[in-house]
Amino acid sequence: MYKQIHKYAEIEFRERSTYAMKEVITPITQTLFYFTDDEFRESKMEETRDILVFGRACDINAMKIQDQIYLENGDEEDPFYLRRREKVKFALMECQEQFDGCFCCSVGSNITDNYSVAVSFGEGGAYVEVKDEAFGDFFSGYGESDYEITFPMENALKVDFPVIENLDMANRLKAHPMWDEFDARCIACGACTVACSTCTCFETTDITYTQNGKVGERRRTCSSCMVDGFDQVAGGACFRKKISEKYRYKILHKVYGHDARFRTGPMCVGCGRCSARCPQLIGYPETLNKLSGAIEEIRQKEASHA
Ligand code: SF4
Ligand code: SF4
């Protein structure tokens, strides 16, 4: 997990973190503001110092997607995200080995220059590349090296990431039978989305301290399009009742919906956390490959009718 460290030895560099870097900036739960019946007060930031977050190239690239959703999705920036995001700088961790299920190279998230320092870990110490002058003094007493940080250029797992060219194709894919199997396989636990580097779904809840409901706090809590109740609207109606409909929504949002909104490619950095967390052993790359097959099938049907 991501948590505060106090010395070099506490950095875990041999494993992929279970949860994504996003939890530093958007905690699992946070109070946004406190209210009474006639006024409200914004919550204070618990952490007032700057935050240096260690992550890999895919993790840092995932923050671009988080920024789009919280800061560029409409006229208003999310102030609660922004106040924390502004304090964050990145320390790139070199990928000296790859983890099961990584496919960053298939989605182009294997390289980044968005870091203040880059670190190549070794048993006896570390090579550190300092890009941001603010960090120069910390390393001034150490020797120089011409070692260059490397990036993964090929993964063992290769994914043919699907491209859905327009809304018409997305709607045809919605009606494809490929989703049906997930009614039996997926249990809608949401583990894949909570661990995902790029998912941002949350719920807001008013917690009242008094019976009249006029004094309390509003909390934002991490949630998931996969869990029951997430899509419930006033009156109790739900738009995606079946698990296959929730799963389909999640996948099509990552492949098509986000790109249709921002025109920057998939909402996925290939970190592999979703598949690693799934208790039902549902492989996200396997779903993507099926989706590519379904797209091909629809195109071929169209061509044969032309
Ligand atoms: S969908 Fe899976 S592979 Fe893609 S960013 Fe989310 S957790 Fe990583
Ligand atoms: S982790 Fe697996 S079982 Fe749980 S919601 Fe995601 S795909 Fe379904």
PDB file of C-alpha atoms and ligand atoms in Angstrom:
ATOM      1  CA  MET A   1       0.000   0.000   0.000  1.00  0.00           C
ATOM      2  CA  TYR A   2       0.976   3.635  -0.206  1.00  0.00           C
ATOM      3  CA  LYS A   3       1.856   5.143   3.145  1.00  0.00           C
ATOM      4  CA  GLN A   4       4.300   7.582   4.642  1.00  0.00           C
ATOM      5  CA  ILE A   5       7.878   6.350   4.941  1.00  0.00           C
ATOM      6  CA  HIS A   6      10.715   7.654   7.055  1.00  0.00           C
ATOM      7  CA  LYS A   7      13.756   5.903   5.647  1.00  0.00           C
ATOM      8  CA  TYR A   8      15.089   4.243   2.503  1.00  0.00           C
ATOM      9  CA  ALA A   9      14.715   0.709   3.855  1.00  0.00           C
ATOM     10  CA  GLU A  10      10.944   1.155   4.128  1.00  0.00           C
ATOM     11  CA  ILE A  11      10.539   1.508   0.362  1.00  0.00           C
ATOM     12  CA  GLU A  12       9.192  -1.686  -1.179  1.00  0.00           C
ATOM     13  CA  PHE A  13      10.645  -1.760  -4.648  1.00  0.00           C
ATOM     14  CA  ARG A  14      10.493  -5.463  -5.481  1.00  0.00           C
ATOM     15  CA  GLU A  15       6.697  -5.724  -5.614  1.00  0.00           C
ATOM     16  CA  ARG A  16       3.793  -3.992  -7.270  1.00  0.00           C
ATOM     17  CA  SER A  17       1.679  -2.199  -4.688  1.00  0.00           C
ATOM     18  CA  THR A  18      -1.716  -3.809  -4.170  1.00  0.00           C
ATOM     19  CA  TYR A  19      -3.468  -0.461  -4.416  1.00  0.00           C
ATOM     20  CA  ALA A  20      -2.775   2.361  -6.821  1.00  0.00           C
ATOM     21  CA  MET A  21      -1.038   5.680  -6.361  1.00  0.00           C
ATOM     22  CA  LYS A  22      -4.417   7.443  -6.469  1.00  0.00           C
ATOM     23  CA  GLU A  23      -5.032   6.643  -2.805  1.00  0.00           C
ATOM     24  CA  VAL A  24      -2.498   9.304  -1.790  1.00  0.00           C
ATOM     25  CA  ILE A  25      -4.517  12.026  -3.486  1.00  0.00           C
ATOM     26  CA  THR A  26      -8.033  10.604  -3.215  1.00  0.00           C
ATOM     27  CA  PRO A  27      -8.130   8.675   0.068  1.00  0.00           C
ATOM     28  CA  ILE A  28     -10.631   5.841   0.501  1.00  0.00           C
ATOM     29  CA  THR A  29     -12.779   8.240   2.503  1.00  0.00           C
ATOM     30  CA  GLN A  30     -12.469  11.940   3.268  1.00  0.00           C
ATOM     31  CA  THR A  31     -14.630  14.659   4.791  1.00  0.00           C
ATOM     32  CA  LEU A  32     -15.232  17.459   2.312  1.00  0.00           C
ATOM     33  CA  PHE A  33     -17.042  19.911   4.596  1.00  0.00           C
ATOM     34  CA  TYR A  34     -18.983  20.279   7.859  1.00  0.00           C
ATOM     35  CA  PHE A  35     -22.417  21.878   7.941  1.00  0.00           C
ATOM     36  CA  THR A  36     -25.034  23.266  10.269  1.00  0.00           C
ATOM     37  CA  ASP A  37     -28.471  24.470   9.210  1.00  0.00           C
ATOM     38  CA  ASP A  38     -27.175  27.868   8.108  1.00  0.00           C
ATOM     39  CA  GLU A  39     -23.469  27.560   7.278  1.00  0.00           C
ATOM     40  CA  PHE A  40     -20.718  25.187   6.209  1.00  0.00           C
ATOM     41  CA  ARG A  41     -16.945  24.960   6.730  1.00  0.00           C
ATOM     42  CA  GLU A  42     -14.531  23.249   4.391  1.00  0.00           C
ATOM     43  CA  SER A  43     -12.455  20.483   5.949  1.00  0.00           C
ATOM     44  CA  LYS A  44      -8.779  21.194   6.536  1.00  0.00           C
ATOM     45  CA  MET A  45      -5.978  19.332   4.786  1.00  0.00           C
ATOM     46  CA  GLU A  46      -4.487  16.946   7.336  1.00  0.00           C
ATOM     47  CA  GLU A  47      -1.127  16.956   5.532  1.00  0.00           C
ATOM     48  CA  THR A  48       0.253  20.446   5.025  1.00  0.00           C
ATOM     49  CA  ARG A  49       3.730  19.503   3.757  1.00  0.00           C
ATOM     50  CA  ASP A  50       4.644  18.632   0.169  1.00  0.00           C
ATOM     51  CA  ILE A  51       4.326  14.968  -0.744  1.00  0.00           C
ATOM     52  CA  LEU A  52       6.847  12.962  -2.789  1.00  0.00           C
ATOM     53  CA  VAL A  53       5.111   9.886  -4.179  1.00  0.00           C
ATOM     54  CA  PHE A  54       7.101   6.912  -5.462  1.00  0.00           C
ATOM     55  CA  GLY A  55       5.628   5.185  -8.487  1.00  0.00           C
ATOM     56  CA  ARG A  56       6.412   3.496 -11.740  1.00  0.00           C
ATOM     57  CA  ALA A  57       5.946   5.024 -15.200  1.00  0.00           C
ATOM     58  CA  CYS A  58       2.445   3.543 -15.541  1.00  0.00           C
ATOM     59  CA  ASP A  59       1.460   4.861 -12.090  1.00  0.00           C
ATOM     60  CA  ILE A  60       2.618   8.381 -12.941  1.00  0.00           C
ATOM     61  CA  ASN A  61       0.868   8.255 -16.318  1.00  0.00           C
ATOM     62  CA  ALA A  62      -2.315   7.157 -14.538  1.00  0.00           C
ATOM     63  CA  MET A  63      -2.310  10.462 -12.661  1.00  0.00           C
ATOM     64  CA  LYS A  64      -2.791  12.271 -15.984  1.00  0.00           C
ATOM     65  CA  ILE A  65      -6.081  10.405 -16.319  1.00  0.00           C
ATOM     66  CA  GLN A  66      -7.032  11.197 -12.716  1.00  0.00           C
ATOM     67  CA  ASP A  67      -6.247  14.884 -13.413  1.00  0.00           C
ATOM     68  CA  GLN A  68      -8.498  14.874 -16.484  1.00  0.00           C
ATOM     69  CA  ILE A  69     -11.444  13.570 -14.528  1.00  0.00           C
ATOM     70  CA  TYR A  70     -11.066  15.757 -11.445  1.00  0.00           C
ATOM     71  CA  LEU A  71      -9.727  18.935 -13.057  1.00  0.00           C
ATOM     72  CA  GLU A  72     -10.701  19.012 -16.737  1.00  0.00           C
ATOM     73  CA  ASN A  73     -14.154  17.443 -16.826  1.00  0.00           C
ATOM     74  CA  GLY A  74     -16.389  20.500 -17.069  1.00  0.00           C
ATOM     75  CA  ASP A  75     -16.027  24.135 -16.086  1.00  0.00           C
ATOM     76  CA  GLU A  76     -15.026  23.600 -12.462  1.00  0.00           C
ATOM     77  CA  GLU A  77     -11.940  21.971 -11.025  1.00  0.00           C
ATOM     78  CA  ASP A  78     -12.512  19.731  -8.023  1.00  0.00           C
ATOM     79  CA  PRO A  79     -11.012  21.841  -5.197  1.00  0.00           C
ATOM     80  CA  PHE A  80     -10.597  18.917  -2.794  1.00  0.00           C
ATOM     81  CA  TYR A  81      -8.551  17.010  -5.357  1.00  0.00           C
ATOM     82  CA  LEU A  82      -6.632  20.078  -6.473  1.00  0.00           C
ATOM     83  CA  ARG A  83      -5.505  21.150  -2.986  1.00  0.00           C
ATOM     84  CA  ARG A  84      -3.804  17.797  -2.473  1.00  0.00           C
ATOM     85  CA  ARG A  85      -2.629  17.327  -6.056  1.00  0.00           C
ATOM     86  CA  GLU A  86      -0.747  20.625  -5.942  1.00  0.00           C
ATOM     87  CA  LYS A  87       1.409  19.280  -3.123  1.00  0.00           C
ATOM     88  CA  VAL A  88       2.487  16.159  -4.994  1.00  0.00           C
ATOM     89  CA  LYS A  89       5.722  15.515  -6.874  1.00  0.00           C
ATOM     90  CA  PHE A  90       6.715  12.177  -8.290  1.00  0.00           C
ATOM     91  CA  ALA A  91       9.737   9.942  -7.741  1.00  0.00           C
ATOM     92  CA  LEU A  92       9.979   7.485 -10.615  1.00  0.00           C
ATOM     93  CA  MET A  93      10.848   3.919  -9.589  1.00  0.00           C
ATOM     94  CA  GLU A  94      12.726   2.068 -12.310  1.00  0.00           C
ATOM     95  CA  CYS A  95      11.056  -1.209 -13.315  1.00  0.00           C
ATOM     96  CA  GLN A  96      13.924  -3.647 -12.828  1.00  0.00           C
ATOM     97  CA  GLU A  97      11.590  -6.566 -13.292  1.00  0.00           C
ATOM     98  CA  GLN A  98       8.053  -6.852 -14.513  1.00  0.00           C
ATOM     99  CA  PHE A  99       5.079  -8.144 -12.604  1.00  0.00           C
ATOM    100  CA  ASP A 100       2.513 -10.702 -13.550  1.00  0.00           C
ATOM    101  CA  GLY A 101      -0.097  -9.163 -15.827  1.00  0.00           C
ATOM    102  CA  CYS A 102       1.700  -5.884 -16.684  1.00  0.00           C
ATOM    103  CA  PHE A 103       0.998  -4.660 -20.208  1.00  0.00           C
ATOM    104  CA  CYS A 104       2.085  -0.992 -20.088  1.00  0.00           C
ATOM    105  CA  CYS A 105       3.801  -1.233 -23.488  1.00  0.00           C
ATOM    106  CA  SER A 106       0.500  -2.167 -25.169  1.00  0.00           C
ATOM    107  CA  VAL A 107      -1.056   1.118 -24.028  1.00  0.00           C
ATOM    108  CA  GLY A 108       2.016   3.360 -24.282  1.00  0.00           C
ATOM    109  CA  SER A 109       2.275   4.079 -20.554  1.00  0.00           C
ATOM    110  CA  ASN A 110       5.734   2.527 -20.148  1.00  0.00           C
ATOM    111  CA  ILE A 111       7.636   5.847 -20.394  1.00  0.00           C
ATOM    112  CA  THR A 112       7.317   9.175 -18.594  1.00  0.00           C
ATOM    113  CA  ASP A 113       9.352  12.312 -18.028  1.00  0.00           C
ATOM    114  CA  ASN A 114       6.940  13.602 -15.392  1.00  0.00           C
ATOM    115  CA  TYR A 115       9.116  13.139 -12.315  1.00  0.00           C
ATOM    116  CA  SER A 116      11.311  15.154  -9.970  1.00  0.00           C
ATOM    117  CA  VAL A 117      13.708  12.331  -9.212  1.00  0.00           C
ATOM    118  CA  ALA A 118      14.110   8.844 -10.661  1.00  0.00           C
ATOM    119  CA  VAL A 119      15.468   5.974  -8.607  1.00  0.00           C
ATOM    120  CA  SER A 120      17.111   2.720  -9.634  1.00  0.00           C
ATOM    121  CA  PHE A 121      17.172   0.512  -6.553  1.00  0.00           C
ATOM    122  CA  GLY A 122      19.881  -1.960  -5.668  1.00  0.00           C
ATOM    123  CA  GLU A 123      20.693  -4.044  -2.614  1.00  0.00           C
ATOM    124  CA  GLY A 124      23.559  -1.778  -1.622  1.00  0.00           C
ATOM    125  CA  GLY A 125      21.904   1.537  -2.393  1.00  0.00           C
ATOM    126  CA  ALA A 126      20.373   3.429  -5.259  1.00  0.00           C
ATOM    127  CA  TYR A 127      21.186   5.481  -8.311  1.00  0.00           C
ATOM    128  CA  VAL A 128      19.193   8.690  -8.280  1.00  0.00           C
ATOM    129  CA  GLU A 129      18.617  10.972 -11.230  1.00  0.00           C
ATOM    130  CA  VAL A 130      17.673  14.449 -10.042  1.00  0.00           C
ATOM    131  CA  LYS A 131      15.598  16.481 -12.511  1.00  0.00           C
ATOM    132  CA  ASP A 132      14.043  18.971 -10.136  1.00  0.00           C
ATOM    133  CA  GLU A 133      16.532  21.414  -8.596  1.00  0.00           C
ATOM    134  CA  ALA A 134      14.513  21.469  -5.374  1.00  0.00           C
ATOM    135  CA  PHE A 135      15.931  18.008  -4.639  1.00  0.00           C
ATOM    136  CA  GLY A 136      19.551  18.748  -5.602  1.00  0.00           C
ATOM    137  CA  ASP A 137      20.762  19.531  -2.074  1.00  0.00           C
ATOM    138  CA  PHE A 138      19.616  16.167  -0.734  1.00  0.00           C
ATOM    139  CA  PHE A 139      22.066  14.335  -3.000  1.00  0.00           C
ATOM    140  CA  SER A 140      24.929  16.831  -3.304  1.00  0.00           C
ATOM    141  CA  GLY A 141      27.283  14.825  -1.088  1.00  0.00           C
ATOM    142  CA  TYR A 142      27.145  11.690  -3.220  1.00  0.00           C
ATOM    143  CA  GLY A 143      29.294  10.721  -6.196  1.00  0.00           C
ATOM    144  CA  GLU A 144      28.380  11.189  -9.831  1.00  0.00           C
ATOM    145  CA  SER A 145      27.381   8.309 -12.086  1.00  0.00           C
ATOM    146  CA  ASP A 146      26.546   8.026 -15.769  1.00  0.00           C
ATOM    147  CA  TYR A 147      23.898   5.366 -15.101  1.00  0.00           C
ATOM    148  CA  GLU A 148      20.697   6.068 -17.035  1.00  0.00           C
ATOM    149  CA  ILE A 149      17.267   5.032 -15.790  1.00  0.00           C
ATOM    150  CA  THR A 150      15.661   2.523 -18.133  1.00  0.00           C
ATOM    151  CA  PHE A 151      12.039   1.894 -19.035  1.00  0.00           C
ATOM    152  CA  PRO A 152      10.381  -1.422 -19.923  1.00  0.00           C
ATOM    153  CA  MET A 153      10.179  -1.650 -23.732  1.00  0.00           C
ATOM    154  CA  GLU A 154       8.410  -4.993 -23.999  1.00  0.00           C
ATOM    155  CA  ASN A 155       6.094  -6.953 -21.694  1.00  0.00           C
ATOM    156  CA  ALA A 156       5.632 -10.695 -21.607  1.00  0.00           C
ATOM    157  CA  LEU A 157       1.884 -10.004 -21.843  1.00  0.00           C
ATOM    158  CA  LYS A 158       0.809  -8.293 -25.034  1.00  0.00           C
ATOM    159  CA  VAL A 159      -2.711  -6.931 -25.353  1.00  0.00           C
ATOM    160  CA  ASP A 160      -4.402  -5.961 -28.566  1.00  0.00           C
ATOM    161  CA  PHE A 161      -6.153  -2.960 -27.017  1.00  0.00           C
ATOM    162  CA  PRO A 162      -9.465  -2.539 -28.844  1.00  0.00           C
ATOM    163  CA  VAL A 163     -10.328   0.632 -30.744  1.00  0.00           C
ATOM    164  CA  ILE A 164     -14.025   1.527 -30.957  1.00  0.00           C
ATOM    165  CA  GLU A 165     -14.297   4.072 -33.717  1.00  0.00           C
ATOM    166  CA  ASN A 166     -17.691   5.605 -32.966  1.00  0.00           C
ATOM    167  CA  LEU A 167     -20.859   5.492 -30.868  1.00  0.00           C
ATOM    168  CA  ASP A 168     -22.591   3.258 -33.396  1.00  0.00           C
ATOM    169  CA  MET A 169     -19.937   0.558 -32.894  1.00  0.00           C
ATOM    170  CA  ALA A 170     -20.112   1.043 -29.094  1.00  0.00           C
ATOM    171  CA  ASN A 171     -23.892   0.501 -29.218  1.00  0.00           C
ATOM    172  CA  ARG A 172     -23.508  -2.627 -31.345  1.00  0.00           C
ATOM    173  CA  LEU A 173     -20.986  -3.967 -28.864  1.00  0.00           C
ATOM    174  CA  LYS A 174     -23.450  -3.351 -26.029  1.00  0.00           C
ATOM    175  CA  ALA A 175     -25.806  -5.806 -27.689  1.00  0.00           C
ATOM    176  CA  HIS A 176     -23.117  -8.448 -28.274  1.00  0.00           C
ATOM    177  CA  PRO A 177     -23.546 -11.746 -26.360  1.00  0.00           C
ATOM    178  CA  MET A 178     -19.902 -11.675 -25.143  1.00  0.00           C
ATOM    179  CA  TRP A 179     -21.022 -10.008 -21.889  1.00  0.00           C
ATOM    180  CA  ASP A 180     -23.472 -12.731 -20.835  1.00  0.00           C
ATOM    181  CA  GLU A 181     -20.848 -15.005 -19.281  1.00  0.00           C
ATOM    182  CA  PHE A 182     -20.023 -12.355 -16.676  1.00  0.00           C
ATOM    183  CA  ASP A 183     -23.420 -12.776 -14.993  1.00  0.00           C
ATOM    184  CA  ALA A 184     -22.078 -16.108 -13.755  1.00  0.00           C
ATOM    185  CA  ARG A 185     -18.372 -15.304 -13.427  1.00  0.00           C
ATOM    186  CA  CYS A 186     -18.284 -11.831 -11.838  1.00  0.00           C
ATOM    187  CA  ILE A 187     -19.607 -11.282  -8.300  1.00  0.00           C
ATOM    188  CA  ALA A 188     -19.689  -7.460  -8.591  1.00  0.00           C
ATOM    189  CA  CYS A 189     -17.369  -6.989  -5.607  1.00  0.00           C
ATOM    190  CA  GLY A 190     -15.693  -3.896  -7.091  1.00  0.00           C
ATOM    191  CA  ALA A 191     -12.172  -5.025  -6.106  1.00  0.00           C
ATOM    192  CA  CYS A 192     -10.907  -4.467  -9.666  1.00  0.00           C
ATOM    193  CA  THR A 193     -12.038  -0.843  -9.726  1.00  0.00           C
ATOM    194  CA  VAL A 194     -10.944   0.050  -6.196  1.00  0.00           C
ATOM    195  CA  ALA A 195      -7.422  -1.158  -7.052  1.00  0.00           C
ATOM    196  CA  CYS A 196      -7.438   0.394 -10.524  1.00  0.00           C
ATOM    197  CA  SER A 197      -4.947   3.189 -11.202  1.00  0.00           C
ATOM    198  CA  THR A 198      -7.395   5.123 -13.341  1.00  0.00           C
ATOM    199  CA  CYS A 199     -10.886   4.516 -11.882  1.00  0.00           C
ATOM    200  CA  THR A 200     -12.326   7.491 -10.010  1.00  0.00           C
ATOM    201  CA  CYS A 201     -15.891   6.568  -8.996  1.00  0.00           C
ATOM    202  CA  PHE A 202     -16.962   7.865  -5.598  1.00  0.00           C
ATOM    203  CA  GLU A 203     -20.122   8.420  -3.589  1.00  0.00           C
ATOM    204  CA  THR A 204     -20.966  11.337  -1.330  1.00  0.00           C
ATOM    205  CA  THR A 205     -22.842  10.788   1.898  1.00  0.00           C
ATOM    206  CA  ASP A 206     -24.122  13.214   4.510  1.00  0.00           C
ATOM    207  CA  ILE A 207     -23.420  11.977   8.012  1.00  0.00           C
ATOM    208  CA  THR A 208     -25.651  13.836  10.454  1.00  0.00           C
ATOM    209  CA  TYR A 209     -24.779  14.240  14.115  1.00  0.00           C
ATOM    210  CA  THR A 210     -28.256  15.149  15.302  1.00  0.00           C
ATOM    211  CA  GLN A 211     -31.712  13.698  14.782  1.00  0.00           C
ATOM    212  CA  ASN A 212     -32.940  16.742  12.888  1.00  0.00           C
ATOM    213  CA  GLY A 213     -30.279  16.067  10.227  1.00  0.00           C
ATOM    214  CA  LYS A 214     -29.105  19.669  10.031  1.00  0.00           C
ATOM    215  CA  VAL A 215     -25.663  19.298  11.596  1.00  0.00           C
ATOM    216  CA  GLY A 216     -23.073  16.973  10.198  1.00  0.00           C
ATOM    217  CA  GLU A 217     -20.458  16.423   7.533  1.00  0.00           C
ATOM    218  CA  ARG A 218     -20.354  15.449   3.891  1.00  0.00           C
ATOM    219  CA  ARG A 219     -18.002  12.605   3.089  1.00  0.00           C
ATOM    220  CA  ARG A 220     -16.639  11.404  -0.198  1.00  0.00           C
ATOM    221  CA  THR A 221     -15.940   7.685  -0.273  1.00  0.00           C
ATOM    222  CA  CYS A 222     -14.314   5.610  -2.965  1.00  0.00           C
ATOM    223  CA  SER A 223     -16.905   3.502  -4.786  1.00  0.00           C
ATOM    224  CA  SER A 224     -17.297   1.483  -7.955  1.00  0.00           C
ATOM    225  CA  CYS A 225     -19.572   1.200 -10.966  1.00  0.00           C
ATOM    226  CA  MET A 226     -19.427  -2.552 -10.283  1.00  0.00           C
ATOM    227  CA  VAL A 227     -21.221  -2.502  -6.930  1.00  0.00           C
ATOM    228  CA  ASP A 228     -24.953  -2.630  -6.304  1.00  0.00           C
ATOM    229  CA  GLY A 229     -26.581   0.722  -5.701  1.00  0.00           C
ATOM    230  CA  PHE A 230     -23.935   2.817  -7.448  1.00  0.00           C
ATOM    231  CA  ASP A 231     -26.267   3.643 -10.331  1.00  0.00           C
ATOM    232  CA  GLN A 232     -29.380   4.086  -8.215  1.00  0.00           C
ATOM    233  CA  VAL A 233     -31.266   7.317  -8.890  1.00  0.00           C
ATOM    234  CA  ALA A 234     -34.064   9.154  -7.092  1.00  0.00           C
ATOM    235  CA  GLY A 235     -37.092   6.893  -6.782  1.00  0.00           C
ATOM    236  CA  GLY A 236     -34.915   3.807  -6.414  1.00  0.00           C
ATOM    237  CA  ALA A 237     -34.491   2.921 -10.104  1.00  0.00           C
ATOM    238  CA  CYS A 238     -31.209   1.341 -11.250  1.00  0.00           C
ATOM    239  CA  PHE A 239     -30.014   1.444 -14.828  1.00  0.00           C
ATOM    240  CA  ARG A 240     -27.648  -1.514 -14.742  1.00  0.00           C
ATOM    241  CA  LYS A 241     -29.365  -4.305 -12.841  1.00  0.00           C
ATOM    242  CA  LYS A 242     -27.481  -7.313 -14.194  1.00  0.00           C
ATOM    243  CA  ILE A 243     -23.818  -7.897 -13.342  1.00  0.00           C
ATOM    244  CA  SER A 244     -23.031  -8.302 -17.028  1.00  0.00           C
ATOM    245  CA  GLU A 245     -24.423  -4.792 -17.608  1.00  0.00           C
ATOM    246  CA  LYS A 246     -22.174  -3.333 -14.890  1.00  0.00           C
ATOM    247  CA  TYR A 247     -19.123  -5.150 -16.226  1.00  0.00           C
ATOM    248  CA  ARG A 248     -19.927  -4.072 -19.789  1.00  0.00           C
ATOM    249  CA  TYR A 249     -20.248  -0.464 -18.638  1.00  0.00           C
ATOM    250  CA  LYS A 250     -16.860  -0.622 -16.891  1.00  0.00           C
ATOM    251  CA  ILE A 251     -15.058  -2.074 -19.889  1.00  0.00           C
ATOM    252  CA  LEU A 252     -16.676   0.185 -22.497  1.00  0.00           C
ATOM    253  CA  HIS A 253     -15.958   3.239 -20.359  1.00  0.00           C
ATOM    254  CA  LYS A 254     -12.273   2.332 -20.243  1.00  0.00           C
ATOM    255  CA  VAL A 255     -12.052   1.501 -23.934  1.00  0.00           C
ATOM    256  CA  TYR A 256     -14.469   4.020 -25.455  1.00  0.00           C
ATOM    257  CA  GLY A 257     -16.253   6.429 -23.067  1.00  0.00           C
ATOM    258  CA  HIS A 258     -13.190   8.156 -21.647  1.00  0.00           C
ATOM    259  CA  ASP A 259     -11.566   8.596 -25.037  1.00  0.00           C
ATOM    260  CA  ALA A 260     -14.820   9.915 -26.525  1.00  0.00           C
ATOM    261  CA  ARG A 261     -14.768  12.596 -23.807  1.00  0.00           C
ATOM    262  CA  PHE A 262     -11.066  13.553 -23.752  1.00  0.00           C
ATOM    263  CA  ARG A 263      -9.577  12.212 -27.020  1.00  0.00           C
ATOM    264  CA  THR A 264      -6.437  10.989 -25.258  1.00  0.00           C
ATOM    265  CA  GLY A 265      -6.737   7.227 -25.654  1.00  0.00           C
ATOM    266  CA  PRO A 266      -7.786   4.468 -23.266  1.00  0.00           C
ATOM    267  CA  MET A 267      -8.573   4.926 -19.584  1.00  0.00           C
ATOM    268  CA  CYS A 268      -6.032   2.265 -18.700  1.00  0.00           C
ATOM    269  CA  VAL A 269      -2.278   2.197 -18.138  1.00  0.00           C
ATOM    270  CA  GLY A 270      -1.812  -1.570 -18.176  1.00  0.00           C
ATOM    271  CA  CYS A 271      -0.707  -1.832 -14.529  1.00  0.00           C
ATOM    272  CA  GLY A 272      -2.413  -5.215 -14.128  1.00  0.00           C
ATOM    273  CA  ARG A 273      -3.860  -4.508 -10.665  1.00  0.00           C
ATOM    274  CA  CYS A 274      -7.451  -5.282 -11.713  1.00  0.00           C
ATOM    275  CA  SER A 275      -6.688  -8.852 -12.761  1.00  0.00           C
ATOM    276  CA  ALA A 276      -4.416  -9.353  -9.752  1.00  0.00           C
ATOM    277  CA  ARG A 277      -7.216  -8.361  -7.330  1.00  0.00           C
ATOM    278  CA  CYS A 278     -10.097 -10.282  -8.912  1.00  0.00           C
ATOM    279  CA  PRO A 279     -11.246 -13.121  -6.598  1.00  0.00           C
ATOM    280  CA  GLN A 280     -12.958 -14.748  -9.573  1.00  0.00           C
ATOM    281  CA  LEU A 281      -9.775 -14.802 -11.660  1.00  0.00           C
ATOM    282  CA  ILE A 282     -11.340 -12.717 -14.392  1.00  0.00           C
ATOM    283  CA  GLY A 283      -8.511 -11.487 -16.593  1.00  0.00           C
ATOM    284  CA  TYR A 284      -9.021  -7.970 -17.899  1.00  0.00           C
ATOM    285  CA  PRO A 285      -6.656  -8.534 -20.880  1.00  0.00           C
ATOM    286  CA  GLU A 286      -8.686 -11.627 -21.728  1.00  0.00           C
ATOM    287  CA  THR A 287     -11.843  -9.453 -21.842  1.00  0.00           C
ATOM    288  CA  LEU A 288     -10.071  -6.898 -24.030  1.00  0.00           C
ATOM    289  CA  ASN A 289      -9.038  -9.608 -26.469  1.00  0.00           C
ATOM    290  CA  LYS A 290     -12.651 -10.851 -26.572  1.00  0.00           C
ATOM    291  CA  LEU A 291     -13.814  -7.320 -27.239  1.00  0.00           C
ATOM    292  CA  SER A 292     -11.348  -6.996 -30.119  1.00  0.00           C
ATOM    293  CA  GLY A 293     -12.770 -10.260 -31.486  1.00  0.00           C
ATOM    294  CA  ALA A 294     -16.344  -8.936 -31.182  1.00  0.00           C
ATOM    295  CA  ILE A 295     -15.380  -5.729 -33.021  1.00  0.00           C
ATOM    296  CA  GLU A 296     -13.854  -7.774 -35.816  1.00  0.00           C
ATOM    297  CA  GLU A 297     -16.954  -9.969 -35.992  1.00  0.00           C
ATOM    298  CA  ILE A 298     -19.246  -6.907 -36.307  1.00  0.00           C
ATOM    299  CA  ARG A 299     -17.030  -5.382 -38.997  1.00  0.00           C
ATOM    300  CA  GLN A 300     -17.032  -8.618 -40.986  1.00  0.00           C
ATOM    301  CA  LYS A 301     -20.821  -8.914 -40.759  1.00  0.00           C
ATOM    302  CA  GLU A 302     -21.176  -5.339 -41.989  1.00  0.00           C
ATOM    303  CA  ALA A 303     -18.763  -5.996 -44.879  1.00  0.00           C
ATOM    304  CA  SER A 304     -20.666  -9.117 -45.934  1.00  0.00           C
ATOM    305  CA  HIS A 305     -23.931  -7.132 -46.021  1.00  0.00           C
ATOM    306  CA  ALA A 306     -22.425  -4.256 -47.988  1.00  0.00           C
TER     307      ALA A 306
HETATM  308  S1  SF4 B   1      -8.023  -1.297 -15.920  1.00  0.00           S
HETATM  309 FE1  SF4 B   1      -6.594  -2.728 -14.886  1.00  0.00          FE
HETATM  310  S2  SF4 B   1      -4.685  -2.587 -16.073  1.00  0.00           S
HETATM  311 FE2  SF4 B   1      -5.939  -0.785 -16.643  1.00  0.00          FE
HETATM  312  S3  SF4 B   1      -5.272   0.873 -15.237  1.00  0.00           S
HETATM  313 FE3  SF4 B   1      -7.043  -0.152 -14.248  1.00  0.00          FE
HETATM  314  S4  SF4 B   1      -6.110  -1.724 -12.907  1.00  0.00           S
HETATM  315 FE4  SF4 B   1      -4.503  -1.077 -14.358  1.00  0.00          FE
HETATM  316  S1  SF4 B   2     -12.823  -7.970  -9.110  1.00  0.00           S
HETATM  317 FE1  SF4 B   2     -13.557  -9.572 -10.506  1.00  0.00          FE
HETATM  318  S2  SF4 B   2     -15.416 -10.368  -9.516  1.00  0.00           S
HETATM  319 FE2  SF4 B   2     -14.962  -8.387  -8.532  1.00  0.00          FE
HETATM  320  S3  SF4 B   2     -16.169  -6.875  -9.746  1.00  0.00           S
HETATM  321 FE3  SF4 B   2     -14.104  -6.960 -10.670  1.00  0.00          FE
HETATM  322  S4  SF4 B   2     -14.289  -8.459 -12.342  1.00  0.00           S
HETATM  323 FE4  SF4 B   2     -16.068  -8.781 -10.965  1.00  0.00          FE
END
